[in-house]
Amino acid sequence: MTTRTGATAAALARAAALAGYAPSLHNTQPWRWTVLADRMELHAVRERQLPASDPDGRLLLVSCGTALHHARTALTATGWECTVQRLPRPRQPDLLAVLTPTAHHPPGAAAGRLVRDMETRRTDRRPVSDSPPPAAALTALAAAAGTHGVAFGLLTQEQVYDLAAAASRAADIERADPAVQDEIAYWTGRQDDLGVAERSLTGAQPETTVPVRDFGRPGTLPSGPGHDRAARYAVLSVEEDEPEAWLRAGEALSAVWLTATRHGVSVLPLSAVVEVPVTRAALRRSTGDRGWPVMVLRIGVPDAGAGAPAAPRLSAAQIVDVDEVRHLLDRD
């Protein structure tokens, strides 16, 4: 017979495993979960931080925030409410969050859809179609970010040109930095369950107004005929430039992306412009100094045809530690 404790532990272990679908910078998946009988803990894995392009760990925390939101979404899908303590112990900076279930209700009709959104979400670097994203979808994305206290600022056409200039300058700066280039090369085209796979890269660099990152090698994904003329660009920004805000920005990014998946809209994060301090500052000025930019998003309607392939993923055993409750899971 399944005990309540065993059922809770099983739900937490499943949520931690499903959080492995979360997006991360260069698909580094820099998180690990510890599942206990009554809670789950999210830890940063510093070995998968990118010291050249992310020395402050800003984007590591954004990446871990997406996993945190994915885990909460998975718990919601099975009917669990939970509380979240973010950065609960100052002397343990790699302990990012503790999720504690508080109540359980029968899951609603939308529960399965929440999990499907996580499983079907993709990073699609191909150009988008000539159809603009629906206004209702953009409103829903802004609302999803706002739920986490993160601003979702749509750029005007003039601001998009400013973004394009900043992105080009960021690309030039990073191209001239051997440490950044070595880092990109290390995380690209790997043969394991980490990094950016060749199947996720286009065969040719897309010719778009705002340049996407050049990974220095062609992939096997046909680029297609689209452009970004009909795309909209948005900046996720926070009021305070500090670790908890970066973590919340990751939660907002996850919520925005899953909402976009539900609406049939493509989201492509553009992080290079926020990796370089001088272009991050330029982006902040361009948007009226309204908060600190954490991520730029290209939002568009995908071209008809096959979807982007799934990124490689670490196994649950590699990201979830359940040793302390394995006896409960084995018994139940």
mmCIF file of C-alpha atoms in Angstrom:
data_model
loop_
_atom_site.group_PDB
_atom_site.id
_atom_site.type_symbol
_atom_site.label_atom_id
_atom_site.label_comp_id
_atom_site.label_asym_id
_atom_site.label_seq_id
_atom_site.Cartn_x
_atom_site.Cartn_y
_atom_site.Cartn_z
ATOM 1 C CA MET A 1 0.000 0.000 0.000
ATOM 2 C CA THR A 2 1.301 3.452 -0.868
ATOM 3 C CA THR A 3 1.872 5.656 2.203
ATOM 4 C CA ARG A 4 1.328 9.396 2.105
ATOM 5 C CA THR A 5 5.051 9.901 2.723
ATOM 6 C CA GLY A 6 5.906 7.524 -0.082
ATOM 7 C CA ALA A 7 3.431 9.189 -2.426
ATOM 8 C CA THR A 8 4.908 12.603 -1.646
ATOM 9 C CA ALA A 9 8.447 11.394 -2.243
ATOM 10 C CA ALA A 10 7.407 9.766 -5.515
ATOM 11 C CA ALA A 11 5.733 12.983 -6.707
ATOM 12 C CA LEU A 12 8.826 15.002 -5.805
ATOM 13 C CA ALA A 13 11.147 12.570 -7.588
ATOM 14 C CA ARG A 14 8.986 12.665 -10.710
ATOM 15 C CA ALA A 15 8.856 16.483 -10.644
ATOM 16 C CA ALA A 16 12.651 16.635 -10.353
ATOM 17 C CA ALA A 17 13.026 14.291 -13.309
ATOM 18 C CA LEU A 18 10.566 16.303 -15.431
ATOM 19 C CA ALA A 19 12.462 19.482 -14.552
ATOM 20 C CA GLY A 20 15.233 18.022 -16.692
ATOM 21 C CA TYR A 21 13.277 19.237 -19.741
ATOM 22 C CA ALA A 22 14.005 22.848 -18.753
ATOM 23 C CA PRO A 23 16.062 25.047 -21.100
ATOM 24 C CA SER A 24 19.509 26.291 -20.113
ATOM 25 C CA LEU A 25 22.357 28.320 -21.562
ATOM 26 C CA HIS A 26 24.171 26.122 -24.127
ATOM 27 C CA ASN A 27 22.121 23.222 -22.705
ATOM 28 C CA THR A 28 24.497 22.996 -19.745
ATOM 29 C CA GLN A 29 21.688 21.783 -17.424
ATOM 30 C CA PRO A 30 23.552 23.217 -14.388
ATOM 31 C CA TRP A 31 21.282 21.858 -11.655
ATOM 32 C CA ARG A 32 20.872 18.923 -9.340
ATOM 33 C CA TRP A 33 17.940 17.994 -7.112
ATOM 34 C CA THR A 34 17.964 16.354 -3.705
ATOM 35 C CA VAL A 35 14.650 14.653 -2.966
ATOM 36 C CA LEU A 36 13.778 14.172 0.699
ATOM 37 C CA ALA A 37 10.669 12.672 2.264
ATOM 38 C CA ASP A 38 8.885 16.010 2.647
ATOM 39 C CA ARG A 39 10.688 18.444 0.325
ATOM 40 C CA MET A 40 13.042 18.824 -2.619
ATOM 41 C CA GLU A 41 16.131 21.001 -2.870
ATOM 42 C CA LEU A 42 17.537 22.654 -5.979
ATOM 43 C CA HIS A 43 21.331 23.006 -6.129
ATOM 44 C CA ALA A 44 23.530 24.768 -8.669
ATOM 45 C CA VAL A 45 26.223 22.651 -10.312
ATOM 46 C CA ARG A 46 29.111 25.089 -10.631
ATOM 47 C CA GLU A 47 31.100 22.675 -12.792
ATOM 48 C CA ARG A 48 28.626 23.475 -15.567
ATOM 49 C CA GLN A 49 28.790 27.245 -15.166
ATOM 50 C CA LEU A 50 30.355 29.101 -18.115
ATOM 51 C CA PRO A 51 33.157 31.159 -16.521
ATOM 52 C CA ALA A 52 34.126 33.069 -19.654
ATOM 53 C CA SER A 53 30.683 34.217 -20.799
ATOM 54 C CA ASP A 54 28.886 34.045 -17.425
ATOM 55 C CA PRO A 55 31.453 34.866 -14.727
ATOM 56 C CA ASP A 56 28.870 36.236 -12.279
ATOM 57 C CA GLY A 57 26.617 33.176 -12.598
ATOM 58 C CA ARG A 58 23.750 35.373 -13.770
ATOM 59 C CA LEU A 59 22.715 33.009 -16.561
ATOM 60 C CA LEU A 60 23.448 29.945 -14.464
ATOM 61 C CA LEU A 61 20.781 31.150 -12.029
ATOM 62 C CA VAL A 62 18.421 31.959 -14.892
ATOM 63 C CA SER A 63 18.908 28.406 -16.157
ATOM 64 C CA CYS A 64 18.291 26.949 -12.702
ATOM 65 C CA GLY A 65 15.207 29.137 -12.391
ATOM 66 C CA THR A 66 13.717 27.474 -15.467
ATOM 67 C CA ALA A 67 14.236 24.090 -13.787
ATOM 68 C CA LEU A 68 12.616 25.406 -10.604
ATOM 69 C CA HIS A 69 9.514 26.499 -12.522
ATOM 70 C CA HIS A 70 9.401 23.220 -14.440
ATOM 71 C CA ALA A 71 9.444 21.306 -11.149
ATOM 72 C CA ARG A 72 6.653 23.449 -9.715
ATOM 73 C CA THR A 73 4.661 22.935 -12.904
ATOM 74 C CA ALA A 74 5.123 19.168 -12.661
ATOM 75 C CA LEU A 75 3.931 19.193 -9.058
ATOM 76 C CA THR A 76 0.902 21.270 -10.025
ATOM 77 C CA ALA A 77 0.114 18.745 -12.752
ATOM 78 C CA THR A 78 -0.183 16.009 -10.114
ATOM 79 C CA GLY A 79 -2.323 18.154 -7.805
ATOM 80 C CA TRP A 80 0.327 19.304 -5.333
ATOM 81 C CA GLU A 81 0.508 22.811 -3.920
ATOM 82 C CA CYS A 82 3.898 23.842 -2.563
ATOM 83 C CA THR A 83 5.817 26.658 -0.959
ATOM 84 C CA VAL A 84 9.165 27.858 -2.318
ATOM 85 C CA GLN A 85 12.075 29.245 -0.322
ATOM 86 C CA ARG A 86 14.605 30.878 -2.627
ATOM 87 C CA LEU A 87 18.264 31.128 -1.576
ATOM 88 C CA PRO A 88 17.294 30.072 1.962
ATOM 89 C CA ARG A 89 20.798 29.733 3.459
ATOM 90 C CA PRO A 90 23.336 32.507 2.789
ATOM 91 C CA ARG A 91 26.222 30.228 3.793
ATOM 92 C CA GLN A 92 25.161 27.689 1.156
ATOM 93 C CA PRO A 93 25.035 29.795 -2.026
ATOM 94 C CA ASP A 94 24.608 26.744 -4.246
ATOM 95 C CA LEU A 95 21.375 25.772 -2.470
ATOM 96 C CA LEU A 96 19.039 27.809 -4.647
ATOM 97 C CA ALA A 97 15.561 26.766 -3.546
ATOM 98 C CA VAL A 98 13.578 24.421 -1.343
ATOM 99 C CA LEU A 99 10.135 23.234 -2.499
ATOM 100 C CA THR A 100 7.826 21.883 0.199
ATOM 101 C CA PRO A 101 4.446 20.314 -0.679
ATOM 102 C CA THR A 102 1.638 21.687 1.468
ATOM 103 C CA ALA A 103 -1.596 20.182 0.150
ATOM 104 C CA HIS A 104 -2.854 17.774 -2.473
ATOM 105 C CA HIS A 105 -5.978 18.010 -4.616
ATOM 106 C CA PRO A 106 -7.232 15.885 -7.490
ATOM 107 C CA PRO A 107 -5.468 17.173 -10.616
ATOM 108 C CA GLY A 108 -7.630 19.180 -13.009
ATOM 109 C CA ALA A 109 -8.285 18.605 -16.675
ATOM 110 C CA ALA A 110 -5.344 20.781 -17.707
ATOM 111 C CA ALA A 111 -2.812 18.777 -15.700
ATOM 112 C CA GLY A 112 -1.703 16.552 -18.544
ATOM 113 C CA ARG A 113 -1.338 19.549 -20.837
ATOM 114 C CA LEU A 114 1.134 21.164 -18.448
ATOM 115 C CA VAL A 115 3.435 18.168 -18.676
ATOM 116 C CA ARG A 116 3.030 17.914 -22.451
ATOM 117 C CA ASP A 117 4.072 21.563 -22.755
ATOM 118 C CA MET A 118 7.324 20.722 -20.960
ATOM 119 C CA GLU A 119 7.948 17.678 -23.120
ATOM 120 C CA THR A 120 7.204 19.402 -26.432
ATOM 121 C CA ARG A 121 8.905 22.781 -25.808
ATOM 122 C CA ARG A 122 11.832 23.292 -28.160
ATOM 123 C CA THR A 123 14.645 25.752 -28.864
ATOM 124 C CA ASP A 124 14.179 26.608 -32.540
ATOM 125 C CA ARG A 125 16.997 28.690 -34.018
ATOM 126 C CA ARG A 126 15.481 28.797 -37.507
ATOM 127 C CA PRO A 127 13.964 32.030 -38.837
ATOM 128 C CA VAL A 128 10.253 32.477 -38.231
ATOM 129 C CA SER A 129 7.428 32.914 -40.718
ATOM 130 C CA ASP A 130 6.014 36.146 -42.128
ATOM 131 C CA SER A 131 2.976 35.910 -39.828
ATOM 132 C CA PRO A 132 3.232 38.078 -36.711
ATOM 133 C CA PRO A 133 2.569 36.471 -33.333
ATOM 134 C CA PRO A 134 -1.062 36.960 -32.259
ATOM 135 C CA ALA A 135 -1.743 39.820 -29.872
ATOM 136 C CA ALA A 136 -3.513 37.426 -27.487
ATOM 137 C CA ALA A 137 -0.379 35.302 -27.266
ATOM 138 C CA LEU A 138 1.808 38.328 -26.500
ATOM 139 C CA THR A 139 -0.603 39.392 -23.766
ATOM 140 C CA ALA A 140 -0.470 35.899 -22.279
ATOM 141 C CA LEU A 141 3.332 35.897 -22.337
ATOM 142 C CA ALA A 142 3.488 39.245 -20.540
ATOM 143 C CA ALA A 143 1.059 37.969 -17.918
ATOM 144 C CA ALA A 144 3.124 34.799 -17.414
ATOM 145 C CA ALA A 145 6.271 36.842 -16.748
ATOM 146 C CA GLY A 146 4.439 39.275 -14.497
ATOM 147 C CA THR A 147 3.301 36.430 -12.252
ATOM 148 C CA HIS A 148 6.948 36.061 -11.223
ATOM 149 C CA GLY A 149 7.597 39.772 -10.743
ATOM 150 C CA VAL A 150 9.555 40.044 -13.991
ATOM 151 C CA ALA A 151 8.877 42.699 -16.628
ATOM 152 C CA PHE A 152 8.162 41.613 -20.205
ATOM 153 C CA GLY A 153 8.918 44.620 -22.386
ATOM 154 C CA LEU A 154 8.052 44.430 -26.072
ATOM 155 C CA LEU A 155 10.475 46.439 -28.187
ATOM 156 C CA THR A 156 9.463 49.038 -30.718
ATOM 157 C CA GLN A 157 10.901 48.839 -34.243
ATOM 158 C CA GLU A 158 13.455 51.518 -33.386
ATOM 159 C CA GLN A 159 14.478 49.573 -30.290
ATOM 160 C CA VAL A 160 14.826 46.421 -32.412
ATOM 161 C CA TYR A 161 17.413 48.256 -34.537
ATOM 162 C CA ASP A 162 19.217 49.229 -31.335
ATOM 163 C CA LEU A 163 19.063 45.586 -30.267
ATOM 164 C CA ALA A 164 20.484 44.461 -33.602
ATOM 165 C CA ALA A 165 23.416 46.846 -33.204
ATOM 166 C CA ALA A 166 24.034 45.700 -29.636
ATOM 167 C CA ALA A 167 23.805 42.028 -30.621
ATOM 168 C CA SER A 168 26.282 42.539 -33.464
ATOM 169 C CA ARG A 169 28.689 44.307 -31.127
ATOM 170 C CA ALA A 170 28.338 41.547 -28.514
ATOM 171 C CA ALA A 171 29.083 38.959 -31.189
ATOM 172 C CA ASP A 172 32.211 40.851 -32.242
ATOM 173 C CA ILE A 173 33.429 41.154 -28.650
ATOM 174 C CA GLU A 174 32.865 37.480 -27.893
ATOM 175 C CA ARG A 175 34.368 36.416 -31.234
ATOM 176 C CA ALA A 176 37.554 38.228 -30.256
ATOM 177 C CA ASP A 177 37.701 36.529 -26.845
ATOM 178 C CA PRO A 178 39.548 33.181 -27.071
ATOM 179 C CA ALA A 179 38.155 31.992 -23.724
ATOM 180 C CA VAL A 180 34.563 32.530 -24.882
ATOM 181 C CA GLN A 181 35.273 30.829 -28.202
ATOM 182 C CA ASP A 182 36.859 27.842 -26.457
ATOM 183 C CA GLU A 183 33.826 27.642 -24.194
ATOM 184 C CA ILE A 184 31.374 27.673 -27.108
ATOM 185 C CA ALA A 185 33.421 25.042 -28.944
ATOM 186 C CA TYR A 186 33.465 22.833 -25.839
ATOM 187 C CA TRP A 187 29.678 22.928 -25.464
ATOM 188 C CA THR A 188 28.832 22.537 -29.168
ATOM 189 C CA GLY A 189 28.491 19.299 -31.120
ATOM 190 C CA ARG A 190 29.194 17.058 -28.137
ATOM 191 C CA GLN A 191 28.437 13.368 -28.278
ATOM 192 C CA ASP A 192 26.955 13.084 -24.785
ATOM 193 C CA ASP A 193 23.764 14.375 -23.137
ATOM 194 C CA LEU A 194 24.933 17.961 -22.676
ATOM 195 C CA GLY A 195 25.528 20.941 -24.910
ATOM 196 C CA VAL A 196 24.171 22.148 -28.233
ATOM 197 C CA ALA A 197 23.792 19.230 -30.639
ATOM 198 C CA GLU A 198 24.498 19.543 -34.355
ATOM 199 C CA ARG A 199 20.889 18.576 -35.059
ATOM 200 C CA SER A 200 19.781 21.736 -33.236
ATOM 201 C CA LEU A 201 21.957 24.068 -35.331
ATOM 202 C CA THR A 202 21.106 25.368 -38.770
ATOM 203 C CA GLY A 203 23.262 24.468 -41.735
ATOM 204 C CA ALA A 204 23.814 28.148 -42.560
ATOM 205 C CA GLN A 205 23.749 31.214 -40.351
ATOM 206 C CA PRO A 206 20.279 32.813 -40.760
ATOM 207 C CA GLU A 207 20.229 36.264 -42.332
ATOM 208 C CA THR A 208 18.037 38.145 -39.892
ATOM 209 C CA THR A 209 17.824 41.715 -38.639
ATOM 210 C CA VAL A 210 18.914 40.682 -35.146
ATOM 211 C CA PRO A 211 21.740 38.161 -35.433
ATOM 212 C CA VAL A 212 21.473 34.860 -33.591
ATOM 213 C CA ARG A 213 24.541 33.342 -31.991
ATOM 214 C CA ASP A 214 27.158 31.910 -34.338
ATOM 215 C CA PHE A 215 28.335 28.638 -32.804
ATOM 216 C CA GLY A 216 31.246 28.448 -35.202
ATOM 217 C CA ARG A 217 30.152 25.312 -36.974
ATOM 218 C CA PRO A 218 27.218 24.333 -39.206
ATOM 219 C CA GLY A 219 24.522 22.000 -38.026
ATOM 220 C CA THR A 220 22.207 19.631 -39.815
ATOM 221 C CA LEU A 221 18.934 21.574 -39.397
ATOM 222 C CA PRO A 222 17.748 23.231 -42.638
ATOM 223 C CA SER A 223 17.476 26.959 -42.025
ATOM 224 C CA GLY A 224 14.396 27.528 -44.162
ATOM 225 C CA PRO A 225 13.308 30.619 -46.098
ATOM 226 C CA GLY A 226 12.022 32.756 -43.238
ATOM 227 C CA HIS A 227 13.362 35.934 -41.682
ATOM 228 C CA ASP A 228 12.596 37.834 -38.491
ATOM 229 C CA ARG A 229 10.686 40.750 -40.033
ATOM 230 C CA ALA A 230 7.400 39.585 -38.493
ATOM 231 C CA ALA A 231 8.946 38.558 -35.186
ATOM 232 C CA ARG A 232 8.525 40.551 -32.019
ATOM 233 C CA TYR A 233 11.349 41.037 -29.563
ATOM 234 C CA ALA A 234 10.945 41.334 -25.822
ATOM 235 C CA VAL A 235 13.292 41.923 -22.913
ATOM 236 C CA LEU A 236 12.847 40.203 -19.569
ATOM 237 C CA SER A 237 14.082 42.585 -16.891
ATOM 238 C CA VAL A 238 14.199 42.724 -13.107
ATOM 239 C CA GLU A 239 14.185 45.581 -10.620
ATOM 240 C CA GLU A 240 17.288 44.455 -8.736
ATOM 241 C CA ASP A 241 20.423 43.042 -10.358
ATOM 242 C CA GLU A 242 20.943 40.306 -7.770
ATOM 243 C CA PRO A 243 20.887 36.491 -7.525
ATOM 244 C CA GLU A 244 17.313 36.015 -6.316
ATOM 245 C CA ALA A 245 16.049 38.242 -9.130
ATOM 246 C CA TRP A 246 18.045 36.216 -11.666
ATOM 247 C CA LEU A 247 16.502 33.019 -10.309
ATOM 248 C CA ARG A 248 13.018 34.521 -10.592
ATOM 249 C CA ALA A 249 13.814 35.652 -14.123
ATOM 250 C CA GLY A 250 14.495 32.027 -14.981
ATOM 251 C CA GLU A 251 11.129 31.040 -13.540
ATOM 252 C CA ALA A 252 9.529 33.748 -15.658
ATOM 253 C CA LEU A 253 11.395 32.553 -18.752
ATOM 254 C CA SER A 254 10.064 29.044 -18.211
ATOM 255 C CA ALA A 255 6.521 30.315 -17.685
ATOM 256 C CA VAL A 256 6.719 32.478 -20.824
ATOM 257 C CA TRP A 257 8.115 29.638 -22.922
ATOM 258 C CA LEU A 258 5.547 27.073 -21.793
ATOM 259 C CA THR A 259 2.778 29.599 -22.417
ATOM 260 C CA ALA A 260 4.169 30.238 -25.887
ATOM 261 C CA THR A 261 4.257 26.495 -26.566
ATOM 262 C CA ARG A 262 0.577 26.284 -25.663
ATOM 263 C CA HIS A 263 -0.178 29.137 -28.095
ATOM 264 C CA GLY A 264 1.862 27.630 -30.939
ATOM 265 C CA VAL A 265 4.415 30.449 -30.796
ATOM 266 C CA SER A 266 8.191 30.107 -31.088
ATOM 267 C CA VAL A 267 10.529 31.595 -28.467
ATOM 268 C CA LEU A 268 14.271 31.955 -29.009
ATOM 269 C CA PRO A 269 16.383 33.383 -26.154
ATOM 270 C CA LEU A 270 19.227 35.661 -27.249
ATOM 271 C CA SER A 271 21.661 35.789 -24.370
ATOM 272 C CA ALA A 272 24.878 37.138 -25.944
ATOM 273 C CA VAL A 273 23.731 40.750 -25.692
ATOM 274 C CA VAL A 274 23.276 40.377 -21.909
ATOM 275 C CA GLU A 275 26.489 38.387 -21.440
ATOM 276 C CA VAL A 276 28.659 41.359 -22.449
ATOM 277 C CA PRO A 277 28.508 44.182 -19.858
ATOM 278 C CA VAL A 278 28.783 47.033 -22.385
ATOM 279 C CA THR A 279 25.937 45.743 -24.580
ATOM 280 C CA ARG A 280 23.821 44.866 -21.557
ATOM 281 C CA ALA A 281 24.178 48.488 -20.445
ATOM 282 C CA ALA A 282 23.320 49.701 -23.968
ATOM 283 C CA LEU A 283 20.197 47.549 -23.967
ATOM 284 C CA ARG A 284 19.169 48.980 -20.624
ATOM 285 C CA ARG A 285 19.545 52.540 -21.931
ATOM 286 C CA SER A 286 17.610 51.679 -25.082
ATOM 287 C CA THR A 287 14.681 50.426 -23.015
ATOM 288 C CA GLY A 288 14.569 53.541 -20.871
ATOM 289 C CA ASP A 289 16.493 52.212 -17.863
ATOM 290 C CA ARG A 290 13.391 50.275 -16.825
ATOM 291 C CA GLY A 291 14.991 47.491 -14.831
ATOM 292 C CA TRP A 292 18.014 45.297 -15.493
ATOM 293 C CA PRO A 293 17.896 43.187 -18.679
ATOM 294 C CA VAL A 294 18.283 39.470 -18.013
ATOM 295 C CA MET A 295 17.256 37.922 -21.332
ATOM 296 C CA VAL A 296 16.153 38.939 -24.821
ATOM 297 C CA LEU A 297 13.467 36.853 -26.519
ATOM 298 C CA ARG A 298 12.598 36.557 -30.190
ATOM 299 C CA ILE A 299 8.924 35.655 -30.498
ATOM 300 C CA GLY A 300 7.427 34.472 -33.761
ATOM 301 C CA VAL A 301 5.191 32.034 -35.579
ATOM 302 C CA PRO A 302 7.157 29.018 -36.795
ATOM 303 C CA ASP A 303 7.224 28.173 -40.495
ATOM 304 C CA ALA A 304 5.049 25.209 -41.416
ATOM 305 C CA GLY A 305 6.867 21.905 -41.450
ATOM 306 C CA ALA A 306 8.718 19.679 -39.070
ATOM 307 C CA GLY A 307 9.421 21.059 -35.621
ATOM 308 C CA ALA A 308 12.858 21.523 -34.166
ATOM 309 C CA PRO A 309 14.482 18.394 -32.726
ATOM 310 C CA ALA A 310 14.680 17.774 -29.003
ATOM 311 C CA ALA A 311 17.906 18.720 -27.243
ATOM 312 C CA PRO A 312 19.942 15.999 -25.534
ATOM 313 C CA ARG A 313 19.144 15.528 -21.851
ATOM 314 C CA LEU A 314 20.886 14.153 -18.817
ATOM 315 C CA SER A 315 19.159 11.132 -17.314
ATOM 316 C CA ALA A 316 17.151 11.452 -14.127
ATOM 317 C CA ALA A 317 19.874 9.563 -12.260
ATOM 318 C CA GLN A 318 22.345 12.289 -13.241
ATOM 319 C CA ILE A 319 20.264 15.207 -11.956
ATOM 320 C CA VAL A 320 18.209 13.735 -9.083
ATOM 321 C CA ASP A 321 19.564 12.406 -5.781
ATOM 322 C CA VAL A 322 16.950 10.202 -4.105
ATOM 323 C CA ASP A 323 19.194 8.060 -1.897
ATOM 324 C CA GLU A 324 17.603 9.288 1.328
ATOM 325 C CA VAL A 325 14.105 8.232 0.214
ATOM 326 C CA ARG A 326 14.936 5.288 -2.026
ATOM 327 C CA HIS A 327 13.515 2.900 0.606
ATOM 328 C CA LEU A 328 10.173 4.707 0.342
ATOM 329 C CA LEU A 329 10.168 4.559 -3.459
ATOM 330 C CA ASP A 330 11.240 0.925 -3.546
ATOM 331 C CA ARG A 331 8.576 -0.049 -1.013
ATOM 332 C CA ASP A 332 5.808 1.793 -2.802
#
